[in-house]
PDB file of C-alpha atoms in Angstrom:
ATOM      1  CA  UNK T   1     111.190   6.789 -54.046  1.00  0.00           C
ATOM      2  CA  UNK T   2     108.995   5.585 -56.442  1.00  0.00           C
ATOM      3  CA  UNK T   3     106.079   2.585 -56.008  1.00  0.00           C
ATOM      4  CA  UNK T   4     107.892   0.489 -58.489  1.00  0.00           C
ATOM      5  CA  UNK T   5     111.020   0.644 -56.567  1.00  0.00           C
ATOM      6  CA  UNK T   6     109.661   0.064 -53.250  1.00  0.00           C
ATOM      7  CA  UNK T   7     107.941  -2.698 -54.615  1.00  0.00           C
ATOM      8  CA  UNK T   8     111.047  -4.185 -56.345  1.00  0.00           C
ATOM      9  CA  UNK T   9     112.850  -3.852 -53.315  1.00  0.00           C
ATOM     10  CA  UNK T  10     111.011  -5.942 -51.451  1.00  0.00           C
ATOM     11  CA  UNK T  11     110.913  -8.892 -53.622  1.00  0.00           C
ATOM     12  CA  UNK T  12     113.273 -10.810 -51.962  1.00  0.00           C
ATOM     13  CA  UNK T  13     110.654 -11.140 -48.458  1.00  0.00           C
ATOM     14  CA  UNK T  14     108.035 -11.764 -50.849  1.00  0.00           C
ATOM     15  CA  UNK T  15     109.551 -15.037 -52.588  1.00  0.00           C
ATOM     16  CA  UNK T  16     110.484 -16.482 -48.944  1.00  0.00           C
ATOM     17  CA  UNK T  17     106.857 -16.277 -48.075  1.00  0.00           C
ATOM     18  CA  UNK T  18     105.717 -17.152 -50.757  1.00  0.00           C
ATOM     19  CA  UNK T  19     107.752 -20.278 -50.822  1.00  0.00           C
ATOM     20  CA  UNK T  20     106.930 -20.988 -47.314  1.00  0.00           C
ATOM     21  CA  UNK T  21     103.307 -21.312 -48.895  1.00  0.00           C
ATOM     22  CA  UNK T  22     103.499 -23.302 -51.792  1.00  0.00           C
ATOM     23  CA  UNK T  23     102.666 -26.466 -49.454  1.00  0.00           C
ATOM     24  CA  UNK T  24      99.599 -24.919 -48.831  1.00  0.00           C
ATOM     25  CA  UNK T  25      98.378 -25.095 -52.590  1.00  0.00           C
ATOM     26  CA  UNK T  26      99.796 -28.128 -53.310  1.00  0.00           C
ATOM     27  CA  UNK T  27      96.115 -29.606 -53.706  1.00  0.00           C
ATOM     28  CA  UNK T  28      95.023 -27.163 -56.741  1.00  0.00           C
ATOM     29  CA  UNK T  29      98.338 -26.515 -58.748  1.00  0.00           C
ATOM     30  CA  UNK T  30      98.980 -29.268 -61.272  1.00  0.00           C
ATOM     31  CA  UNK T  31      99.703 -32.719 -59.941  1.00  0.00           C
ATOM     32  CA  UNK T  32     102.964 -34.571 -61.308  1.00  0.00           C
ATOM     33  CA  UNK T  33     101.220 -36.378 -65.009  1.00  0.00           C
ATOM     34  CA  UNK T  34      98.773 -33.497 -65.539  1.00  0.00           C
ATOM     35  CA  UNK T  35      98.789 -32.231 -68.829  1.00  0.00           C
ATOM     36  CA  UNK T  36      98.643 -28.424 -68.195  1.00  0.00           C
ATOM     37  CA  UNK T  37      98.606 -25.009 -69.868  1.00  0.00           C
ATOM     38  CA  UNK T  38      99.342 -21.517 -68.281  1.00  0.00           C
ATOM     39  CA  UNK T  39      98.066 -18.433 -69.581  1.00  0.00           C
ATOM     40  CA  UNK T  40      97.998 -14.563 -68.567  1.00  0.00           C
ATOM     41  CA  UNK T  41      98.574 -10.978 -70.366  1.00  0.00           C
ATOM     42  CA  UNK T  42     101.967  -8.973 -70.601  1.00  0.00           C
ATOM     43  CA  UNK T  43     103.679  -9.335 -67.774  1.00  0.00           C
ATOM     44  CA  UNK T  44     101.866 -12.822 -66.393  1.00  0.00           C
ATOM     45  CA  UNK T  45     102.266 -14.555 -69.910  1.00  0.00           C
ATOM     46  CA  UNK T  46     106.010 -14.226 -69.804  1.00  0.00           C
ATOM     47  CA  UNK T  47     105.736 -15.830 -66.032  1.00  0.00           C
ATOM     48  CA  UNK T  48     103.117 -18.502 -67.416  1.00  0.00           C
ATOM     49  CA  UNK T  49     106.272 -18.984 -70.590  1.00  0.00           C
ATOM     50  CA  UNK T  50     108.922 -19.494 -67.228  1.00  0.00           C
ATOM     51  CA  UNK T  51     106.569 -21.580 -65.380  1.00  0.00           C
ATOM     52  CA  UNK T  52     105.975 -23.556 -67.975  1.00  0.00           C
ATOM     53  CA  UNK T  53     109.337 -24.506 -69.013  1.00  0.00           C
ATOM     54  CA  UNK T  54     110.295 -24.984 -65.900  1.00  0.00           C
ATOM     55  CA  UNK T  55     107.601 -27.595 -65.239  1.00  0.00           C
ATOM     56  CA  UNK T  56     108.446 -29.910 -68.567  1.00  0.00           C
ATOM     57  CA  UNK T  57     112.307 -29.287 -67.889  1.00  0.00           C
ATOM     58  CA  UNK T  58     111.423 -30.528 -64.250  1.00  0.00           C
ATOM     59  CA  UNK T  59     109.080 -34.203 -65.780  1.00  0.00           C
ATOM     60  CA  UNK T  60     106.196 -32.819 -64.325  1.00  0.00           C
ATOM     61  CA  UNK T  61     104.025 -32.829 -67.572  1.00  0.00           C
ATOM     62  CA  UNK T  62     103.229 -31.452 -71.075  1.00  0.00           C
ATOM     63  CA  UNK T  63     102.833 -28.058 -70.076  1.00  0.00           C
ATOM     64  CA  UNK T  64     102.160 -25.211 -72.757  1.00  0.00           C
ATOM     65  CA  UNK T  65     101.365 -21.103 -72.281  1.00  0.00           C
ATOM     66  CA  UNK T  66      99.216 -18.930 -73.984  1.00  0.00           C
ATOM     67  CA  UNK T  67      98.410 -15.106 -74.018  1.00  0.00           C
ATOM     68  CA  UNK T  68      95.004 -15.453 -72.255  1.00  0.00           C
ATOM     69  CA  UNK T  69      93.326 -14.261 -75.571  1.00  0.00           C
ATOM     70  CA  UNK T  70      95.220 -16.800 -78.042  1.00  0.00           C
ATOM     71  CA  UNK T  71      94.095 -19.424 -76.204  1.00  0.00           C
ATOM     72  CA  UNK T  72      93.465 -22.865 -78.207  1.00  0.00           C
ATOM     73  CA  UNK T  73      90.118 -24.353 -76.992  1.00  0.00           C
ATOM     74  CA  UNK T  74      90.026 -27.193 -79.112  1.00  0.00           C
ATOM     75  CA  UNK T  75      92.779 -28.799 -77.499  1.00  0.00           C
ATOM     76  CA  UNK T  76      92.262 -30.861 -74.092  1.00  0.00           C
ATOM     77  CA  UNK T  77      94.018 -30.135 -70.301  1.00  0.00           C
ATOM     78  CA  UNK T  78      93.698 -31.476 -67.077  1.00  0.00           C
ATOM     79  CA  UNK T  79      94.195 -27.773 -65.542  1.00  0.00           C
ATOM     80  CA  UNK T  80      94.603 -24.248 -66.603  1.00  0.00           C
ATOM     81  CA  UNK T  81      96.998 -22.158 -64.500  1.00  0.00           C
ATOM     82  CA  UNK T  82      96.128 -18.464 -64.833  1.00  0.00           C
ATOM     83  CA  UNK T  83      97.796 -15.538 -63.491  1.00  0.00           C
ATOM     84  CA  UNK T  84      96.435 -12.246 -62.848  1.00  0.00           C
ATOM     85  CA  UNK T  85      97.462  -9.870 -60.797  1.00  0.00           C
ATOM     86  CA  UNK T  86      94.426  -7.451 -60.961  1.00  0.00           C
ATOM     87  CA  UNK T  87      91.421 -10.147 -60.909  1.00  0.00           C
ATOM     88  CA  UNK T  88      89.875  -8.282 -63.624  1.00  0.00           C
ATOM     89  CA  UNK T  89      91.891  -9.141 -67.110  1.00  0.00           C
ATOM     90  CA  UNK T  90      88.870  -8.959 -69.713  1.00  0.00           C
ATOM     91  CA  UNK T  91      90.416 -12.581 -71.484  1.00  0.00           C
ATOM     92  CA  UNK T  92      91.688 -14.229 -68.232  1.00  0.00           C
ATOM     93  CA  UNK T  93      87.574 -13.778 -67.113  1.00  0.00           C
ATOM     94  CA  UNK T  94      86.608 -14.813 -70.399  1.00  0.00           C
ATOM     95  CA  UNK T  95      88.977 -17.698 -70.650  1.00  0.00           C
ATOM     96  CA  UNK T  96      88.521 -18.463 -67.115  1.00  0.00           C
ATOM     97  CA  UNK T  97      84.390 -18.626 -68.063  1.00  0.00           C
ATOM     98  CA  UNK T  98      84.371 -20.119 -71.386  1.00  0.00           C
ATOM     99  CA  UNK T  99      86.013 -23.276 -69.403  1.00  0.00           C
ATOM    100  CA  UNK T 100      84.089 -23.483 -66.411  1.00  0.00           C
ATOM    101  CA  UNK T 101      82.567 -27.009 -65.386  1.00  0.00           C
ATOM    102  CA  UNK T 102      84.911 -28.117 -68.700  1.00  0.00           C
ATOM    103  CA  UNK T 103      88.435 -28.122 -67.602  1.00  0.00           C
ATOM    104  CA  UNK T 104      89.605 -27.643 -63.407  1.00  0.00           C
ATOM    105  CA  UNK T 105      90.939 -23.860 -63.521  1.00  0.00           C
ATOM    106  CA  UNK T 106      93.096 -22.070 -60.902  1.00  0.00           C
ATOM    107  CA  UNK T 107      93.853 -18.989 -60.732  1.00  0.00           C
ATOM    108  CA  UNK T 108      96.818 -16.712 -58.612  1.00  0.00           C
ATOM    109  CA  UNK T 109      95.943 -13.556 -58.000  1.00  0.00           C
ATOM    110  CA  UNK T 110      96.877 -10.543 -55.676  1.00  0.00           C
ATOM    111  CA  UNK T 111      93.524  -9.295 -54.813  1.00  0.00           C
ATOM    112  CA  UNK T 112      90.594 -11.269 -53.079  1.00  0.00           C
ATOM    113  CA  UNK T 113      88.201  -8.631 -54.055  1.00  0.00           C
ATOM    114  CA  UNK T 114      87.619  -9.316 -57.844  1.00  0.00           C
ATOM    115  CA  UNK T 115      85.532 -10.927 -60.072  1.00  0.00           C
ATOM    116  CA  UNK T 116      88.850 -14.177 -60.480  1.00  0.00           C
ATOM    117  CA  UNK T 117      87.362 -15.266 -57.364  1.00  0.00           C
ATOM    118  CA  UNK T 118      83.995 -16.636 -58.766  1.00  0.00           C
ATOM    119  CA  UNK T 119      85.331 -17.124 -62.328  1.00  0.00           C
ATOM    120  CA  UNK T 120      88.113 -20.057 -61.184  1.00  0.00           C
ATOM    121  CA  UNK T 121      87.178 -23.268 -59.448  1.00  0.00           C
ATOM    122  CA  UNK T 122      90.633 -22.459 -56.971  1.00  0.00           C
ATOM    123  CA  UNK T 123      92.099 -19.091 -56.219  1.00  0.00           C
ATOM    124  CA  UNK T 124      95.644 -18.240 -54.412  1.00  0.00           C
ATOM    125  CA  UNK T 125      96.005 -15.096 -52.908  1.00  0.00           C
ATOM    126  CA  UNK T 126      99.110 -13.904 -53.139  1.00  0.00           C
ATOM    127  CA  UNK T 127      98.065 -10.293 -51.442  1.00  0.00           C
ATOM    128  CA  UNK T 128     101.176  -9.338 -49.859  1.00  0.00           C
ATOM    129  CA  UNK T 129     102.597  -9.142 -53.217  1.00  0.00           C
ATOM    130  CA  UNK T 130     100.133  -6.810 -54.933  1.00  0.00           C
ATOM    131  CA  UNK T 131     101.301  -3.839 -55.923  1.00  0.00           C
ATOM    132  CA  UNK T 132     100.420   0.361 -56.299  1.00  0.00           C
ATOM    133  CA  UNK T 133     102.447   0.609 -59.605  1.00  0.00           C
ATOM    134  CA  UNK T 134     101.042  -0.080 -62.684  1.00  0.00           C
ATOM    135  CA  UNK T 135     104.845  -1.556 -64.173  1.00  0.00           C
ATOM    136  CA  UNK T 136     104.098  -5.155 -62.840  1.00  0.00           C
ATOM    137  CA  UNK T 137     107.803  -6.181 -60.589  1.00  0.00           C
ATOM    138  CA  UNK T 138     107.319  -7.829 -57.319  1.00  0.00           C
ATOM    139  CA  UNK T 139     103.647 -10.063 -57.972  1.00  0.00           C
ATOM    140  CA  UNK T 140     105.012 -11.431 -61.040  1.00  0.00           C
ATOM    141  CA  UNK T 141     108.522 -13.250 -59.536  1.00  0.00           C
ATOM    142  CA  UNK T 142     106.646 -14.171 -56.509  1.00  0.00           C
ATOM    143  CA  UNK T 143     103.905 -15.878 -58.712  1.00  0.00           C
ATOM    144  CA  UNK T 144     106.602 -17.653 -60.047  1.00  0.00           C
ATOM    145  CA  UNK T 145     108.507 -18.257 -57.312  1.00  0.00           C
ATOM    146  CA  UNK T 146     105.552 -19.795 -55.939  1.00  0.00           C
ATOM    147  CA  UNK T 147     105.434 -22.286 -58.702  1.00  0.00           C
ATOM    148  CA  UNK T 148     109.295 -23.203 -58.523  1.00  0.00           C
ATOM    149  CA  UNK T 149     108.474 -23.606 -55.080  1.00  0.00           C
ATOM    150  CA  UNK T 150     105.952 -26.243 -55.692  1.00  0.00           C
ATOM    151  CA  UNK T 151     108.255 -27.836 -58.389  1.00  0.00           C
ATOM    152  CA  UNK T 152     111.180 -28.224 -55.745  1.00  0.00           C
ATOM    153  CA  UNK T 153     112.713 -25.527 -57.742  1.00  0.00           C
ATOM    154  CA  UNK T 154     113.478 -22.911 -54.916  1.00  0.00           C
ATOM    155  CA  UNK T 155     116.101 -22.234 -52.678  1.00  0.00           C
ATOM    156  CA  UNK T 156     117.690 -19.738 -50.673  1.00  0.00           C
ATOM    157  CA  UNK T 157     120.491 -19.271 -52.845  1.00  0.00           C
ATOM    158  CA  UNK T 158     117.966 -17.303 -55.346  1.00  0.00           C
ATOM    159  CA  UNK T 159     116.622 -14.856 -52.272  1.00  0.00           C
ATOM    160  CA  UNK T 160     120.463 -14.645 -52.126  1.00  0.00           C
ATOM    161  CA  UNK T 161     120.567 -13.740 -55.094  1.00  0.00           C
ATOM    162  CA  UNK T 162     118.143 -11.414 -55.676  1.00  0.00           C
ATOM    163  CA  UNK T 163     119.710  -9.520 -52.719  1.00  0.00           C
ATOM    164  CA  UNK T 164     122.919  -8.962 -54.538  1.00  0.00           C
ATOM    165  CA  UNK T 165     120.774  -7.628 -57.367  1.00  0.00           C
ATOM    166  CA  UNK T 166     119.601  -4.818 -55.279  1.00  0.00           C
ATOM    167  CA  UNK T 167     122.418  -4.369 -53.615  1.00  0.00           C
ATOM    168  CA  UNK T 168     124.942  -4.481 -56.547  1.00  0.00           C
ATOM    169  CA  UNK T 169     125.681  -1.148 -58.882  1.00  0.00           C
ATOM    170  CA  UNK T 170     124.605  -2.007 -62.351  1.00  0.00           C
ATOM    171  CA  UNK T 171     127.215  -2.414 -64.835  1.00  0.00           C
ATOM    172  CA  UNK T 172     129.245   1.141 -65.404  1.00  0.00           C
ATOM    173  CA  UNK T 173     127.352   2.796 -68.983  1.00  0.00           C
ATOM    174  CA  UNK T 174     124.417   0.427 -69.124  1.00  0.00           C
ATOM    175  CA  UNK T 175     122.109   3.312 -68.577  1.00  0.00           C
ATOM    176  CA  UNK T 176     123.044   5.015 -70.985  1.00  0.00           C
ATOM    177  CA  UNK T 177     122.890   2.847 -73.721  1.00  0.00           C
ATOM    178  CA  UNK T 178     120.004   3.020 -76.343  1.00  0.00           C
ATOM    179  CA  UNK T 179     118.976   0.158 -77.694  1.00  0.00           C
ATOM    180  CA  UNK T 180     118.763  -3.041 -75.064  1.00  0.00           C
ATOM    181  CA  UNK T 181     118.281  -7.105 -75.970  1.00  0.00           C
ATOM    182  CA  UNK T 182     117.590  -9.418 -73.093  1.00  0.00           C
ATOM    183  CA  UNK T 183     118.264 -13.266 -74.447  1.00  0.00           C
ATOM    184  CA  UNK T 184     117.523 -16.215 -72.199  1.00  0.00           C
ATOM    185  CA  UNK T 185     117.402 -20.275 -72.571  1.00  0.00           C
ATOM    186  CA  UNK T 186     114.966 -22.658 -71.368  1.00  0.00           C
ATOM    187  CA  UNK T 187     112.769 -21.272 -68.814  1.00  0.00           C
ATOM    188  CA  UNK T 188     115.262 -18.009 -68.836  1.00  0.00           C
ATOM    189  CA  UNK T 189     113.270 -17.098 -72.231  1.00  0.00           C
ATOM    190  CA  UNK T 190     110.385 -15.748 -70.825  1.00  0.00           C
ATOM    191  CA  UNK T 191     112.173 -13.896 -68.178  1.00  0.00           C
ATOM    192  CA  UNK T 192     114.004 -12.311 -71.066  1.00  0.00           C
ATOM    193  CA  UNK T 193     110.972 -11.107 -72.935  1.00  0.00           C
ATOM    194  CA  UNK T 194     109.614  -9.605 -69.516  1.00  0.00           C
ATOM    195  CA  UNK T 195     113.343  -7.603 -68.988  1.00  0.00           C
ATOM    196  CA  UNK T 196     112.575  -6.431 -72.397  1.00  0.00           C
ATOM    197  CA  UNK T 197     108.851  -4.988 -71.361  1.00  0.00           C
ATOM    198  CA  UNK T 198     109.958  -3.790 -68.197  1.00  0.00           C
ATOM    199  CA  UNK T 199     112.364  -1.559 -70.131  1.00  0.00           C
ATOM    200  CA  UNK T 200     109.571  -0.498 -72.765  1.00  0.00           C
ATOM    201  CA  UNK T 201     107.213   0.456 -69.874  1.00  0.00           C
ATOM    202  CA  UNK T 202     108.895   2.068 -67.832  1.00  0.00           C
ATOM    203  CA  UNK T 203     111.618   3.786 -70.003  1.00  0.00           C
ATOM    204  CA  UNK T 204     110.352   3.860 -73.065  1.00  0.00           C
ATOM    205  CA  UNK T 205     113.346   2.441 -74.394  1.00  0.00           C
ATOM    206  CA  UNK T 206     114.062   0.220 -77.585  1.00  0.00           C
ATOM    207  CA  UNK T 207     114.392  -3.483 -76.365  1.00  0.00           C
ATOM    208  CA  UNK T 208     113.769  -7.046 -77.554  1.00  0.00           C
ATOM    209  CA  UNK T 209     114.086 -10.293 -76.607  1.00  0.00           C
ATOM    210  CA  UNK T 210     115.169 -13.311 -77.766  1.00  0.00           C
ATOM    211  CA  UNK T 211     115.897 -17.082 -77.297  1.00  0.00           C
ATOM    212  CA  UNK T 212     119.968 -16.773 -76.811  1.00  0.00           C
ATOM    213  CA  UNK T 213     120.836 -18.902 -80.011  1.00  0.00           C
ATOM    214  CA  UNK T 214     118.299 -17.235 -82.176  1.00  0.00           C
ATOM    215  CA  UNK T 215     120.317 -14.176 -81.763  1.00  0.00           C
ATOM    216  CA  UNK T 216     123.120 -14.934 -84.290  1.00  0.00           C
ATOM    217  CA  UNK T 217     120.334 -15.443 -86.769  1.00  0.00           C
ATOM    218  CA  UNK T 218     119.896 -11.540 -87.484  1.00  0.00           C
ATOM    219  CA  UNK T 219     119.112  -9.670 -84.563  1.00  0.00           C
ATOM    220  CA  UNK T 220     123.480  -9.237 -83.737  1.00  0.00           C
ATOM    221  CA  UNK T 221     123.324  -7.116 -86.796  1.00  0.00           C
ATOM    222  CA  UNK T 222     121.763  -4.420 -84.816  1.00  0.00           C
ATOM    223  CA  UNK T 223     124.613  -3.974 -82.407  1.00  0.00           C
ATOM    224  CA  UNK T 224     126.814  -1.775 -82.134  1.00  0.00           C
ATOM    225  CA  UNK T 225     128.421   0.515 -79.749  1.00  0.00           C
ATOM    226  CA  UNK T 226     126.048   2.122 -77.613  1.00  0.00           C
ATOM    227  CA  UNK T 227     123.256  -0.884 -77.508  1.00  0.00           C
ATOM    228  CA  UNK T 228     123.732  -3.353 -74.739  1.00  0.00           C
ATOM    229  CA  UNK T 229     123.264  -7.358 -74.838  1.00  0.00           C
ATOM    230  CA  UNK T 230     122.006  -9.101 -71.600  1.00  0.00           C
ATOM    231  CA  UNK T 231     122.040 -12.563 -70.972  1.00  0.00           C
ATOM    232  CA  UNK T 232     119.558 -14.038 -67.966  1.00  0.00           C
ATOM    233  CA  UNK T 233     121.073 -17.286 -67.237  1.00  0.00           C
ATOM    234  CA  UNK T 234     124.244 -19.241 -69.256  1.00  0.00           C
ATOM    235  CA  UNK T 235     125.547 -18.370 -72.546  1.00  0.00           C
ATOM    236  CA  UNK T 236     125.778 -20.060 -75.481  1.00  0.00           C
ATOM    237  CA  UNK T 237     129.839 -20.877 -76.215  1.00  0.00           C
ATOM    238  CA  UNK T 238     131.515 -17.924 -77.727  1.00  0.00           C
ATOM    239  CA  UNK T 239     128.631 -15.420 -77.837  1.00  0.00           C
ATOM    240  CA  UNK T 240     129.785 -12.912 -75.085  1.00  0.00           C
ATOM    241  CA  UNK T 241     132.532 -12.785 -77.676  1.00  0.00           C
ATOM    242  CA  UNK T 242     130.622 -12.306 -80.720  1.00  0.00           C
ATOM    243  CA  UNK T 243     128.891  -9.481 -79.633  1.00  0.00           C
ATOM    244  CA  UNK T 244     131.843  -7.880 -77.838  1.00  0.00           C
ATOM    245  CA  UNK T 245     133.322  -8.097 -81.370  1.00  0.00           C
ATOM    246  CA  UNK T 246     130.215  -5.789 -82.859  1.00  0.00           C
ATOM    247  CA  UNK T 247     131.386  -2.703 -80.350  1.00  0.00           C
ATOM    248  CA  UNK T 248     128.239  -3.710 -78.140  1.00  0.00           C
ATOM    249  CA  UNK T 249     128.303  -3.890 -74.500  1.00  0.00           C
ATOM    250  CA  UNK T 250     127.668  -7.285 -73.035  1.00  0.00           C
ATOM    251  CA  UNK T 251     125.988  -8.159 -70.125  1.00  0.00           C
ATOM    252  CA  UNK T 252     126.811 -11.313 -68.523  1.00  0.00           C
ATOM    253  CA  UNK T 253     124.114 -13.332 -66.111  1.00  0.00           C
ATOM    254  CA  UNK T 254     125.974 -14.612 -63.239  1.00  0.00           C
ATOM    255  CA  UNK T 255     123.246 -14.744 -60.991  1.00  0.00           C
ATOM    256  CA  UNK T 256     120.075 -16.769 -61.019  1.00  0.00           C
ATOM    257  CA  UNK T 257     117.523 -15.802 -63.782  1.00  0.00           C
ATOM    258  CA  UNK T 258     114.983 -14.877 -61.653  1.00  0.00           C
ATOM    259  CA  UNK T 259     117.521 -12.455 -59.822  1.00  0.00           C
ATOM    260  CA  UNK T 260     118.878 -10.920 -63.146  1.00  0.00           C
ATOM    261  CA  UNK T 261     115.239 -10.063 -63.770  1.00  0.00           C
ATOM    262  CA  UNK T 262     115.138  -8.230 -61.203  1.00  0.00           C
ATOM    263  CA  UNK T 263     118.817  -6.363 -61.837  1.00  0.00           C
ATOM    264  CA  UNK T 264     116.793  -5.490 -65.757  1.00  0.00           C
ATOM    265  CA  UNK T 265     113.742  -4.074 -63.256  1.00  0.00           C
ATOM    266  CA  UNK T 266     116.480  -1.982 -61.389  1.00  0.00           C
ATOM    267  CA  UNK T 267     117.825  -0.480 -65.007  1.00  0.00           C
ATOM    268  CA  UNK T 268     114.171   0.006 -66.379  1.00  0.00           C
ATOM    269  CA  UNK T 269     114.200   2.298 -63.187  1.00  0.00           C
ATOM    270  CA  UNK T 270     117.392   3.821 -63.748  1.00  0.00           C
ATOM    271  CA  UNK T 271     116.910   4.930 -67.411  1.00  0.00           C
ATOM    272  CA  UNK T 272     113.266   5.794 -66.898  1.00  0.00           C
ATOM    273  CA  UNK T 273     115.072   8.345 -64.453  1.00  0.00           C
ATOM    274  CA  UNK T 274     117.620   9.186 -66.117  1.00  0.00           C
ATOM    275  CA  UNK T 275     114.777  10.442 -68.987  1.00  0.00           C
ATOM    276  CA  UNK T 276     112.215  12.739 -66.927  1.00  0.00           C
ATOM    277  CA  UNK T 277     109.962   9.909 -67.071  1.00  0.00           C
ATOM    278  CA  UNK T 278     108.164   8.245 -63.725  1.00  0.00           C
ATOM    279  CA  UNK T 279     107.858   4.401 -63.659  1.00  0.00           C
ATOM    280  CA  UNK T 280     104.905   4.387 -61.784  1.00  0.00           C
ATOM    281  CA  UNK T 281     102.693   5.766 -64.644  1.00  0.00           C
ATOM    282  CA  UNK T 282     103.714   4.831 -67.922  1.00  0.00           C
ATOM    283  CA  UNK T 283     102.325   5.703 -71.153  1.00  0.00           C
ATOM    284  CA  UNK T 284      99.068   4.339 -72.568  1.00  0.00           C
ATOM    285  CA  UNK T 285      98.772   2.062 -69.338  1.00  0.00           C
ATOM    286  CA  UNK T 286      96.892   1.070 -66.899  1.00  0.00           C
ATOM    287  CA  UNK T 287      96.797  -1.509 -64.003  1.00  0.00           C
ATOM    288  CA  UNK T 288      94.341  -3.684 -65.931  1.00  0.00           C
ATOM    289  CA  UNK T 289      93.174  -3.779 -69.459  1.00  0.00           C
ATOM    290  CA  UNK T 290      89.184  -4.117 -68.921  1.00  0.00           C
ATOM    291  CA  UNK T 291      87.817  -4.311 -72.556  1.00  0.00           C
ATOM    292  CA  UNK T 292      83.676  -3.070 -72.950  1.00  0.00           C
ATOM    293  CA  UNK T 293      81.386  -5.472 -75.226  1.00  0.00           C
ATOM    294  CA  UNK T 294      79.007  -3.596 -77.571  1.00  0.00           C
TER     295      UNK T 294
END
């Protein structure tokens, strides 16, 4: 077995510590009021999209993301979130110093041993999630799992959940589709852009991502039989329809988002197999992207 399926396998034991946590941050991650912004690369700027929809859908606060490098310094917050799962982003550490003793920073990270330690006023751990693989799974939904957490956003019934998305046999000719599109709404967006990386690292494999009621407006012309169309979270009335008409397979979300993220890690796996590839080192990757100055 791969590292990437280990690690996705154990994600639900990582979101019910992590949860059992979040009380134990609730000092450095935004107060209720705080206008906040939440940045990261890849994988941790589709979380910090999530998070932050989560957190204005919940009252909590203006809350924007931002790819770590497109961040807007003229503008003013109270806190910036950032994730990082390696400590050693080159723009999380430059963000994270271009802001120091400007704007109260926090970072969440999964290992105590890098330079995000000195570059954030606060630092969470989250080292029991880290991860061997270079295909980010298991830090990422804990991360945010974290943050739901600390919103009041958690319950069992999504480590529930997430169970019967390891346990449960993907839909029957998903695999071997060849073209996939993850949609999502709210919040769900951002999970639906990182189902569509997943299945570009790890597989190789033509995906995209959309906001669920953008799709209509030219992206359904692409499908066809032989493409599949997932949908993390509720659909919009009569799309499963729409693209059933097109000859496309459709995916429906039943479970919550955060779970059928994890069901989209499962296929990445699946087709990656299915196509001589391995998961755990994908192509042109690497655990961190550390950029040299001249």
């Amino acid at each position: 077995m791969s590292h990437v399926e280990n690690e996705l396998n154990s994600q639900p034991e990582c979101w019910i510590r992590a949860a059992e946590q979040a009380a134990e941050h609730t000092a450095v991650l935004p107060a209720a009021g705080e206008r906040v912004a939440i940045v990261g690369c890849g994988t941790s700027w589709f979380m910090a999209q999530a998070a932050a929809a989560l957190r204005e859908q919940a009252g909590q606060g203006e809350t924007d993301a931002f790819a770590a490098s497109e961040f807007p310094y003229g503008r003013t917050y109270d806190r910036v979130l950032a994730l990082t799962r390696s400590g050693t982003t080159t723009e999380v550490l430059g963000l994270l110093g271009r802001l120091k003793g400007r704007t109260r920073t926090v970072a969440i990270t999964a290992d105590p041993r890098t330079p995000v330690m000195q570059a954030a006023d606060d630092v969470i751990v989250l080292d029991f999630a880290d991860e061997r693989s270079v295909v980010q799974t298991r830090f990422a939904t804990t991360a945010l799992t974290l943050l739901r957490a600390h919103l009041g956003l958690h319950t069992e019934a999504v480590v529930a959940d997430a169970r019967t998305a390891l346990s449960v046999p993907l839909p029957e000719g998903l695999a071997d589709c060849v073209q996939f599109t993850f949609l999502g709404r709210g919040w769900s967006v951002g999970l639906a852009n990182e189902a569509g990386l997943k299945m570009r690292e790890a597989s190789l494999a033509w995906a995209e991502a959309y906001p669920a009621m953008e799709y209509r407006h030219g992206p359904i012309s692409i499908t066809s039989a032989g493409t599949a169309t997932w949908m993390l979270g509720g659909a919009p009335d009569g799309l499963a329809e729409q693209v059933r008409a097109t000859g496309g397979l459709w995916v429906e979300g039943t479970l919550d988002p955060l779970a059928e993220l994890v069901r989209a890690q499962r296929l990445a796996v699946a087709v990656a197999a299915a196509r001589g590839l391995d998961p755990d080192r994908p192509r042109h990757l690497t655990r961190s992207v550390i950029l040299t100055t001249p």
